[in-house]
Coordinates of C-alpha atoms in Angstrom, one line a residue:
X1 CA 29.6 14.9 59.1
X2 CA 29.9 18.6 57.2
X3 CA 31.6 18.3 53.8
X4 CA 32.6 20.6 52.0
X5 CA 34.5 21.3 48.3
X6 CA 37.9 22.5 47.8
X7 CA 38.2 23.0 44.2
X8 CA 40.2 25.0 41.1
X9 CA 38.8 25.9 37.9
X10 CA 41.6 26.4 34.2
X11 CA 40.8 26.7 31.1
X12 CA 43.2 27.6 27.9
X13 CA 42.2 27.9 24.1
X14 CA 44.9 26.1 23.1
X15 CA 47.6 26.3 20.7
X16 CA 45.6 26.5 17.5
X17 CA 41.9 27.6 18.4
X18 CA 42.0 31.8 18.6
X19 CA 38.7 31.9 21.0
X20 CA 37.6 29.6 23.7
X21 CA 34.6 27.8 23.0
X22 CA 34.6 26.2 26.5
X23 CA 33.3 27.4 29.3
X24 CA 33.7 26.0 33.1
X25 CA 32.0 27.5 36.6
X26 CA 33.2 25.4 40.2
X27 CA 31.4 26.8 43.6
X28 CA 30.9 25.0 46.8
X29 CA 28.0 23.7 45.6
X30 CA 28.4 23.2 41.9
X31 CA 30.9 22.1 39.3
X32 CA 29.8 22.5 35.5
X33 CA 32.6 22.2 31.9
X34 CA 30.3 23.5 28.8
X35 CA 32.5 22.7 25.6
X36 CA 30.4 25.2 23.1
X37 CA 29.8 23.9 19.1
X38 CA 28.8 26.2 16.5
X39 CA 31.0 28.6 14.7
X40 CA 33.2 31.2 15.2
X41 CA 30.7 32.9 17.6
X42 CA 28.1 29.9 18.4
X43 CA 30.1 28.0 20.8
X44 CA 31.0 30.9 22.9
X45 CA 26.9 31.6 23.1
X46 CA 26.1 28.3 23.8
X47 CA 28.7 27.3 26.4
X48 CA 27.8 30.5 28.3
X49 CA 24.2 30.3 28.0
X50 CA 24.6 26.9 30.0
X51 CA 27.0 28.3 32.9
X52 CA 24.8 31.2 33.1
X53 CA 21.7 28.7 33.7
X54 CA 23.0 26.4 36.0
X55 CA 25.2 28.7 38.0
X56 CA 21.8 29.7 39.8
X57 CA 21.8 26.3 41.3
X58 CA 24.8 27.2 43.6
X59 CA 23.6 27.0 46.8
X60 CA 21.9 24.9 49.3
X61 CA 19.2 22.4 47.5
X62 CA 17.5 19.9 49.6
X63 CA 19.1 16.2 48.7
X64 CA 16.0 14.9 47.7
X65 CA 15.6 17.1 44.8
X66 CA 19.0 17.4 43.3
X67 CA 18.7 15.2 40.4
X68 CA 15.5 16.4 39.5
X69 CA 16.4 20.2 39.9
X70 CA 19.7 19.7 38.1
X71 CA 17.9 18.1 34.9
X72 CA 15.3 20.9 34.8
X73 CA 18.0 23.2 34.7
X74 CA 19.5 21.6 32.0
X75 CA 16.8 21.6 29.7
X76 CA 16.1 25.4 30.4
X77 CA 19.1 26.0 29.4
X78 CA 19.1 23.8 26.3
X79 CA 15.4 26.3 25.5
X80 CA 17.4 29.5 26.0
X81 CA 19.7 28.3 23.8
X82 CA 17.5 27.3 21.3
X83 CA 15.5 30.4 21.5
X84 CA 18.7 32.6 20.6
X85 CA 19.2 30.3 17.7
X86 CA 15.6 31.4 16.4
X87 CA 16.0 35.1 17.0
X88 CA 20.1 35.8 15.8
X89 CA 19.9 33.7 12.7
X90 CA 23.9 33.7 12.7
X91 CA 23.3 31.3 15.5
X92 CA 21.9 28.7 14.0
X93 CA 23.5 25.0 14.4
X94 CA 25.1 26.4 17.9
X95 CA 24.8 23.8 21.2
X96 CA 27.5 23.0 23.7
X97 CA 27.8 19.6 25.6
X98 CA 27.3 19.4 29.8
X99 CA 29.1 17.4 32.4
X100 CA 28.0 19.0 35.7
X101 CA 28.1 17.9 39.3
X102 CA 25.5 19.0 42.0
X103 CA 26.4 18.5 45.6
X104 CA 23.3 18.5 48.4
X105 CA 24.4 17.2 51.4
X106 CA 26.6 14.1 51.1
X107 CA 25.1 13.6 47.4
X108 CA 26.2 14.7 44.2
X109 CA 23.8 15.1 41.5
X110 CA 25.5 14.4 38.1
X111 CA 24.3 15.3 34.9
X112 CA 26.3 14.1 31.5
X113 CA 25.5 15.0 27.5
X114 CA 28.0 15.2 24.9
X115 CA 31.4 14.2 25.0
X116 CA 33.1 16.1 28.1
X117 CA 34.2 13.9 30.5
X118 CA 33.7 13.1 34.7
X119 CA 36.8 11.3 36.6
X120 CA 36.8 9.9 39.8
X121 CA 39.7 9.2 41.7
X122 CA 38.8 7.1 44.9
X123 CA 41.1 4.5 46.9
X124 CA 43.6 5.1 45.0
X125 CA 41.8 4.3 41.3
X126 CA 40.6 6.7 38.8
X127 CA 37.5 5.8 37.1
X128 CA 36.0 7.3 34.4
X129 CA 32.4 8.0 35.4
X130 CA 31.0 9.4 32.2
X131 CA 30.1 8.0 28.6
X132 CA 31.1 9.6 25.7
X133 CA 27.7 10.7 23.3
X134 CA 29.8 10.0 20.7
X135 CA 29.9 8.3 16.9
X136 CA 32.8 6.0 17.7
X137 CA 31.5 5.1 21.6
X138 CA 28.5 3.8 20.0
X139 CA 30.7 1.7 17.7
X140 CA 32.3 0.7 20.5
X141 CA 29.8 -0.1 22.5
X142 CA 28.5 -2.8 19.6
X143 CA 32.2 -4.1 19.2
X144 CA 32.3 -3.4 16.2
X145 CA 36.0 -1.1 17.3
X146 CA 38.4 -1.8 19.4
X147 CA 40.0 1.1 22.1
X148 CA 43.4 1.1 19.8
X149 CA 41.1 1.9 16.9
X150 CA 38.9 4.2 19.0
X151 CA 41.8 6.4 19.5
X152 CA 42.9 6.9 15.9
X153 CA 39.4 6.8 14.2
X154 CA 38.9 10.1 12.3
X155 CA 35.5 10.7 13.3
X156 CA 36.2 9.8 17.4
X157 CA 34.9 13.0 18.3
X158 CA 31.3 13.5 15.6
X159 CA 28.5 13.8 18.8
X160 CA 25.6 12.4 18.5
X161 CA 23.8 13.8 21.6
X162 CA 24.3 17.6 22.5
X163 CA 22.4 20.4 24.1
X164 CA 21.8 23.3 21.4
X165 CA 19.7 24.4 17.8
X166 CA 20.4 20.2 16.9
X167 CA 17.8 18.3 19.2
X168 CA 14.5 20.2 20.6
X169 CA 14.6 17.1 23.0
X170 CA 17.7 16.4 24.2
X171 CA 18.5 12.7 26.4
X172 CA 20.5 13.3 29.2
X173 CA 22.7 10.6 31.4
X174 CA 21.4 11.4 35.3
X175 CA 22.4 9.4 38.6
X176 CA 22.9 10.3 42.0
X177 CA 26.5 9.5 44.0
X178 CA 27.5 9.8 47.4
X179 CA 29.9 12.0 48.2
X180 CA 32.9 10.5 49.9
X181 CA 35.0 12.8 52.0
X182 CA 38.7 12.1 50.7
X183 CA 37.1 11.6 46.6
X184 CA 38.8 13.8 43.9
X185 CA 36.8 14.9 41.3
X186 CA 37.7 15.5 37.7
X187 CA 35.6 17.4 34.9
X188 CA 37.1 18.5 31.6
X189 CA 36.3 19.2 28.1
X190 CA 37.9 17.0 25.0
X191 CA 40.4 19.2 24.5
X192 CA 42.0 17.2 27.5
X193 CA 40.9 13.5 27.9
X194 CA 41.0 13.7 24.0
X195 CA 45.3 14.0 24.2
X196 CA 46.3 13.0 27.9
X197 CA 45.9 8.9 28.5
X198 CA 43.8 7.8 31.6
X199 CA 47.2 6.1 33.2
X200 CA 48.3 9.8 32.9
X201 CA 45.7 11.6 34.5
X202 CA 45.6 9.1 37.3
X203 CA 49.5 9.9 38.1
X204 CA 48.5 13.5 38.1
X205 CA 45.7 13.3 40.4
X206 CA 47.6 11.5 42.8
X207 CA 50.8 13.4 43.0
X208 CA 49.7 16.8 42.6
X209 CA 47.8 17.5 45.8
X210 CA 47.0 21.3 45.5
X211 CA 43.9 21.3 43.3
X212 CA 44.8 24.7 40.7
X213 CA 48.1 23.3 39.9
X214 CA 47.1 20.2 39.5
X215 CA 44.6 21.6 36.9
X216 CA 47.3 24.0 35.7
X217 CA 49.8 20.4 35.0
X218 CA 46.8 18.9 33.3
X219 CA 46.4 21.8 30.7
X220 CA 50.1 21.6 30.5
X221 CA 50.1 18.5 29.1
X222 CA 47.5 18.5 26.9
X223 CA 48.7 21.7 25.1
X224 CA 52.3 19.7 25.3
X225 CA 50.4 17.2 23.3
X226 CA 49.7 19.7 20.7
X227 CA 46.5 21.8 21.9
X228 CA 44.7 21.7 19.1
X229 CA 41.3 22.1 20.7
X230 CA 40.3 24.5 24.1
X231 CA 41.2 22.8 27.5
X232 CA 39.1 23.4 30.4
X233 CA 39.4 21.2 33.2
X234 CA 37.9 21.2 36.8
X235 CA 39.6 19.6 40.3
X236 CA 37.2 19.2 43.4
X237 CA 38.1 17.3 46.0
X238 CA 35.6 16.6 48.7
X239 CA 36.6 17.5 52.5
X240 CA 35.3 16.8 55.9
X241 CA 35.3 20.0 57.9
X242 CA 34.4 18.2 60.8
X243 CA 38.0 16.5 60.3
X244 CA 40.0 19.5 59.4
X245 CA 43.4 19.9 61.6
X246 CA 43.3 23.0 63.9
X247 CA 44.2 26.1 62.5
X248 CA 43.0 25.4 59.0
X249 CA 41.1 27.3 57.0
X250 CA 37.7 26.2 55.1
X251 CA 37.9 25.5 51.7
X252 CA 36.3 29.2 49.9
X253 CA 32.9 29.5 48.8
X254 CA 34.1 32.0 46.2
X255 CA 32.7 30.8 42.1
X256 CA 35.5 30.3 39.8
X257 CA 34.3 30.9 35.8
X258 CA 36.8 30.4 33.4
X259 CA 36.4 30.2 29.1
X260 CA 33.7 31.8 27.2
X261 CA 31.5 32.9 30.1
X262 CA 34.1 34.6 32.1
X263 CA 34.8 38.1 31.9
X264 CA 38.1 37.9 29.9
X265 CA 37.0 34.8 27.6
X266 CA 40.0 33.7 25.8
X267 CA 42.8 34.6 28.5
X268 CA 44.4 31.6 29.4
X269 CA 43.9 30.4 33.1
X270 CA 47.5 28.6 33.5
X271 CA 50.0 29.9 35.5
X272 CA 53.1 29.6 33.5
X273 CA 55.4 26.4 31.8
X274 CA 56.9 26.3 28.4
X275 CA 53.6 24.7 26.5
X276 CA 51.7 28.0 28.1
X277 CA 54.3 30.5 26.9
X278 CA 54.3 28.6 23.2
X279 CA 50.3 29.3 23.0
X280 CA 50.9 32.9 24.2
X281 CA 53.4 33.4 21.0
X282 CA 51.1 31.6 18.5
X283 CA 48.4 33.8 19.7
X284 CA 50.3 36.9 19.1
X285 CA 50.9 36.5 15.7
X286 CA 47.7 35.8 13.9
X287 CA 49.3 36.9 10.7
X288 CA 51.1 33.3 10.8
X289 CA 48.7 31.3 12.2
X290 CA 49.2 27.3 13.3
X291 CA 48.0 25.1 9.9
X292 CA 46.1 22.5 10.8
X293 CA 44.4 20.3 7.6
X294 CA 41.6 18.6 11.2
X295 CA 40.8 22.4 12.6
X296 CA 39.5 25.8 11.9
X297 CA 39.1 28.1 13.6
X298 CA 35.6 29.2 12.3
X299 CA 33.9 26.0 12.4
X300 CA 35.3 22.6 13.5
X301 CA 34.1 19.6 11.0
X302 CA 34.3 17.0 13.8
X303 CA 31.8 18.7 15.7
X304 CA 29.1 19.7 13.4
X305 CA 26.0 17.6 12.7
X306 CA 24.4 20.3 9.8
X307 CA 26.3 18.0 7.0
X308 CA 24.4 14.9 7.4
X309 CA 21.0 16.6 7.9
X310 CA 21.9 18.3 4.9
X311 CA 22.5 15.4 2.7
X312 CA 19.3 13.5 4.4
X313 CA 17.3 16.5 3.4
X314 CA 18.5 16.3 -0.1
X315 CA 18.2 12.5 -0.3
X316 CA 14.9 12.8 1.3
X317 CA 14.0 15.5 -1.4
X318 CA 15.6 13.6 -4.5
X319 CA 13.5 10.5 -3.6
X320 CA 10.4 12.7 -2.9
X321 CA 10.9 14.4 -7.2
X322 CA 11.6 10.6 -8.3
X323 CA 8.0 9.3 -6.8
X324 CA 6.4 12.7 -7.7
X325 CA 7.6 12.5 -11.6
X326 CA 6.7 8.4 -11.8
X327 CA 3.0 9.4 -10.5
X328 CA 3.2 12.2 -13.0
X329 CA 4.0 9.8 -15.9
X330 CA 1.1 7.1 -14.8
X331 CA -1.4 10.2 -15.0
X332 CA -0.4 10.3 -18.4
X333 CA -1.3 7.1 -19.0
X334 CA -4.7 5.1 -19.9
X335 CA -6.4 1.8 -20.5
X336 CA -9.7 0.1 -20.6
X337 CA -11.4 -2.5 -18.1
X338 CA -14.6 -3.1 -16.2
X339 CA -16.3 -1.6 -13.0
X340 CA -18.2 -5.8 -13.3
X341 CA -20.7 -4.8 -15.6
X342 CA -19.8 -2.0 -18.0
X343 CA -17.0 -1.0 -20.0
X344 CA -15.0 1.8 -18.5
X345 CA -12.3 4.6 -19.4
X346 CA -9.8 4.8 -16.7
X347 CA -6.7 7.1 -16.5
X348 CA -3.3 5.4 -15.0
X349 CA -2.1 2.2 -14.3
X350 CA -3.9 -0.8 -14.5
X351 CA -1.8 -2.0 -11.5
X352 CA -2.1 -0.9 -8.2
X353 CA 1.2 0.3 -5.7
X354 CA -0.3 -1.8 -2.3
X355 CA -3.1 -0.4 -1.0
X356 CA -2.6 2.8 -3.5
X357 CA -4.8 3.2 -6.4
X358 CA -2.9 4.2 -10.0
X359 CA -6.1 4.6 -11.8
X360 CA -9.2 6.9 -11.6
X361 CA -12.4 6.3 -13.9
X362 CA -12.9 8.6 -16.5
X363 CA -16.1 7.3 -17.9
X364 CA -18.4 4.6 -17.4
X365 CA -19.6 3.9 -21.0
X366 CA -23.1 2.3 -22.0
X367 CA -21.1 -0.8 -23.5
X368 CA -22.1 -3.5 -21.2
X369 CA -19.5 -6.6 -20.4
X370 CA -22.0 -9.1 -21.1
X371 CA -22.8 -8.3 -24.6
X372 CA -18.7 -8.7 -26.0
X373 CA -18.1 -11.6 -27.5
X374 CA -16.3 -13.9 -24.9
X375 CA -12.5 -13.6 -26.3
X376 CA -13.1 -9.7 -26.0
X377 CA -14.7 -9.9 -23.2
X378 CA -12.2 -11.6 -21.4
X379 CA -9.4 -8.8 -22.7
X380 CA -11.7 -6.0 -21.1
X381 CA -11.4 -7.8 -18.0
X382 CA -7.8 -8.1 -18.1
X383 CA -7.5 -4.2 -19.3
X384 CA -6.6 -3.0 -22.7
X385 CA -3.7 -0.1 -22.5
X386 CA -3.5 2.8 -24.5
X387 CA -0.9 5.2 -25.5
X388 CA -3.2 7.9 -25.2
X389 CA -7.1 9.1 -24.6
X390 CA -7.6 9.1 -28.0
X391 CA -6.3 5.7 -28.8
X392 CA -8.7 4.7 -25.7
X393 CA -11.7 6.3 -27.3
X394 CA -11.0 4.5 -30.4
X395 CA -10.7 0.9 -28.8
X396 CA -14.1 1.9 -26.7
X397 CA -15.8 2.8 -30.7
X398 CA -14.2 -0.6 -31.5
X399 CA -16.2 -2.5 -28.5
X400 CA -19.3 -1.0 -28.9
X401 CA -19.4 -2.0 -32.6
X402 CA -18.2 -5.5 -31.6
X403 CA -21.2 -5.2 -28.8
X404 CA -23.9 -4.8 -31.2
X405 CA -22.9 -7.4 -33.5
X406 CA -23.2 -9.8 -31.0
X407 CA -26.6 -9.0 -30.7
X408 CA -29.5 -11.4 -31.6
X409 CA -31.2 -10.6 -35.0
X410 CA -34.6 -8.7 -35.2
X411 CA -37.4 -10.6 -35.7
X412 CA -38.9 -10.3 -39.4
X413 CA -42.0 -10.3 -40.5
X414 CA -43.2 -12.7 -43.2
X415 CA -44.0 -11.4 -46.7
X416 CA -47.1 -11.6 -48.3
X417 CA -47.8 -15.3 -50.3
X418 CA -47.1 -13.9 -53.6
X419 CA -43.7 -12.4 -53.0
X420 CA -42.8 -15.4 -50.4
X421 CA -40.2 -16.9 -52.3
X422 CA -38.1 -13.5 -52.9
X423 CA -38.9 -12.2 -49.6
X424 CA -38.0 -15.7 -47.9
X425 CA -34.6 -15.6 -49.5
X426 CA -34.1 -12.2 -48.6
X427 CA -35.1 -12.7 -45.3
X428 CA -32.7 -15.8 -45.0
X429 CA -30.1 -13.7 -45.8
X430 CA -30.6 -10.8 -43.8
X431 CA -31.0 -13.3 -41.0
X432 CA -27.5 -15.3 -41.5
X433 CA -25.8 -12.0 -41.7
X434 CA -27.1 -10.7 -38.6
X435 CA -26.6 -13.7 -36.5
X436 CA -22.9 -13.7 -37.7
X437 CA -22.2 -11.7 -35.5
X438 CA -19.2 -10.3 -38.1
X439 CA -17.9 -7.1 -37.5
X440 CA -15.2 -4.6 -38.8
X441 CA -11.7 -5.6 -36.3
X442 CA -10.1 -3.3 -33.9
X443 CA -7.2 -1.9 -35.5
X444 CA -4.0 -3.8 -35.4
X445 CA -0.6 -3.0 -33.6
X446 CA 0.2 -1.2 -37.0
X447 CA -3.1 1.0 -36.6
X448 CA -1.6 3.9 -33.3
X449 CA -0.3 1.2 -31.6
X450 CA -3.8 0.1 -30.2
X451 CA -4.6 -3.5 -29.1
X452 CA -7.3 -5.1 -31.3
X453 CA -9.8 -7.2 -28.6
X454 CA -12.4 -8.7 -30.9
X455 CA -10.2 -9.4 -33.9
X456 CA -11.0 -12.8 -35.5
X457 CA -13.5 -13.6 -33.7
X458 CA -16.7 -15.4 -34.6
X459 CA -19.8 -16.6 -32.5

């Protein structure tokens, strides 16, 4: 069995859009819809960048490679585009999505990111074949919305997966279908599934049999639904030659590129009808144009991710000055404690963040722990704040007096026999003062505000 594709390519910018962002290529071997993102000029780069990319893959590919080829395609094109984000800066933030069937054989090859859409219509059913990469899918998709609430949501169409300057590393949706001689094929950007109902596009699949109009009655009623966005939309259907009647023709071989990446971008593709002729008059008068509060024409909220990077960055960079000015503020900050066996001056907290540190020592002093007296001992081990270095300094004075006062008295010499009795008592007394182990207290909270670690005590 030799199949072959009979197929019609349309795209329109629609009735409030004044360039077309959307780009669409169908050949005998390839069908591709590229709705570009990015600003007045970015989606029109993007979406064409892609369609110029994959529109080398036109031609015969052995069936065993298709889905492999097509993907490595894709991401070329997703580096090209990247790599004119880097060098025109007015680029930046552009990326388009990709829908786009590759036929080898009887196979198709089908590649999906972003939120343009694949139909199928077989034995009489149309299928949707493609999952949106969208905010609201996922929502979906966790029940967390229902398809009545899908439809009105005001951020149904914010992507979360795209081709372009928002993902170095895009994820793309790839499988491998038979193709079925009698199948008809869909592909189309938003700017149609997002305003023409599945039961709708069913109908028109199945009455219209020519494959341009019935593109050309799609388009019509999407701009009848108000065309705010482009339209591009793509009808293949798959034929047996082998089972052709006599005396017709082949389907043509010839590429059909419509949107951004054809020649004359932003002509309309449609035939004629009264929705057609209304976007022909809008367009003509740019000095009134359509007022829309949900779409400019320079940039399109709904598609652009740059808003929530920036106010992650920021976030990211308002917590990153809030840790930065509380580590500042602990540097500023000092008490004394114990390394286990000598006093010490460290700078910080006394407390530690986890496994982080908040304190450096500053100086090991010759006060040893085991000469305090036990009560002051035990504060030292428990850490004495300070206001400042100098009020540390001062409570380390305090502790070395209180250290040597808990020393044991000197041992005195007797006096000679004569003087025995004076020198006795004088000895006695020198002896009972020492072994007091008295000494002048650390200041108290009136003195700077400095803890006072061996006041009252006696031993």
């Amino acid at each position: 069995m030799s199949i072959a594709l009979r197929y019609a390519a349309r795209s329109d910018v629609g009735l409030v859009r004044s360039n077309n962002q959307d780009s669409g290529y169908a050949g005998s071997h390839l069908l591709v819809v590229a709705d570009g993102m990015g600003g007045h000029a970015g989606g029109d780069v993007a979406s064409s960048v892609a369609i110029g990319r994959l529109a080398q893959l036109d031609s015969e590919t052995p069936a065993s490679d298709i889905v492999a080829t097509l993907e490595e395609s894709v991401l070329e094109a997703n580096q090209e585009i990247l790599r004119r984000a880097r060098d025109e800066p007015q680029l930046r933030g552009l990326g388009t999505t990709i829908t786009a069937l590759l036929r080898a054989e009887g196979k198709f090859a089908l590649a999906h990111i972003g939120d343009s859409r694949a139909y199928l219509l077989r034995a009489e059913e149309t299928t949707q074949i493609t999952k949106d990469h969208t905010f609201v899918q996922r929502l979906l998709d966790e029940g967390r919305l229902t398809e009545d609430e899908a439809e009105r949501h005001p951020q149904r169409s914010v992507l979360m997966r795209v081709l372009g300057d928002v993902d170095a590393d895009p994820e793309l949706d790839l499988s491998l279908r038979p193709a079925h001689p009698g199948d008809r094929w869909m592909l189309c950007s938003d700017g149609l599934s997002g305003l023409v109902s599945l039961d709708t596009i069913d109908a028109t699949l199945k009455e219209i049999e020519d494959p341009g109009e019935c593109a050309e009655a799609l388009i019509q009623l999407a701009l009848k639904g108000g065309g705010p966005d482009n339209i591009t939309c793509i009808i293949a259907d798959v034929v047996d030659l082998d089972a052709l009647p006599r005396g017709e023709e082949a389907p043509s071989s010839a590429p059909q590129i419509v949107g951004s990446a054809a020649r004359n971008r932003h002509a309309p593709t449609t035939a004629s009808g009264p929705a057609a002729k209304a976007a022909a008059l809008t367009r003509e008068e740019p000095e009134a144009p359509y007022e829309d509060d949900d779409f400019s024409e320079e940039e399109p909220p709904r598609r652009s991710l740059w808003p929530a990077l920036v106010a992650l960055t920021l976030l990211l960079a308002l917590l990153g000055g809030l840790l930065w000015a509380g580590y500042a503020w602990s540097q500023r900050q000092y008490y004394v404690g114990t390394d286990g066996t000598h006093v010490v001056l460290y700078q910080g907290l006394a407390q530690d963040l986890g496994p982080i540190s908040m304190s450096e020592p500053v100086e090991v002093t010759d006060v040893e722990l085991e000469d305090l007296p036990e009560v002051t001992r035990q504060q030292v081990e428990s850490s004495i704040s300070a206001s400042d270095r100098e009020s540390a300094e001062l409570i380390i004075e305090r502790l070395e007096l209180a250290a040597s006062a808990n020393q044991p008295p000197p041992v005195v010499s007797p006096a000679p026999s004569d003087a025995g009795g004076a020198s006795d008592a004088g000895g006695r007394e020198e002896e009972e003062a020492a072994g007091s182990g008295e000494m002048e207290p650390l200041p108290t909270s009136t003195d700077r505000g400095i803890p006072h670690p061996g006041q009252g005590e006696e031993t």
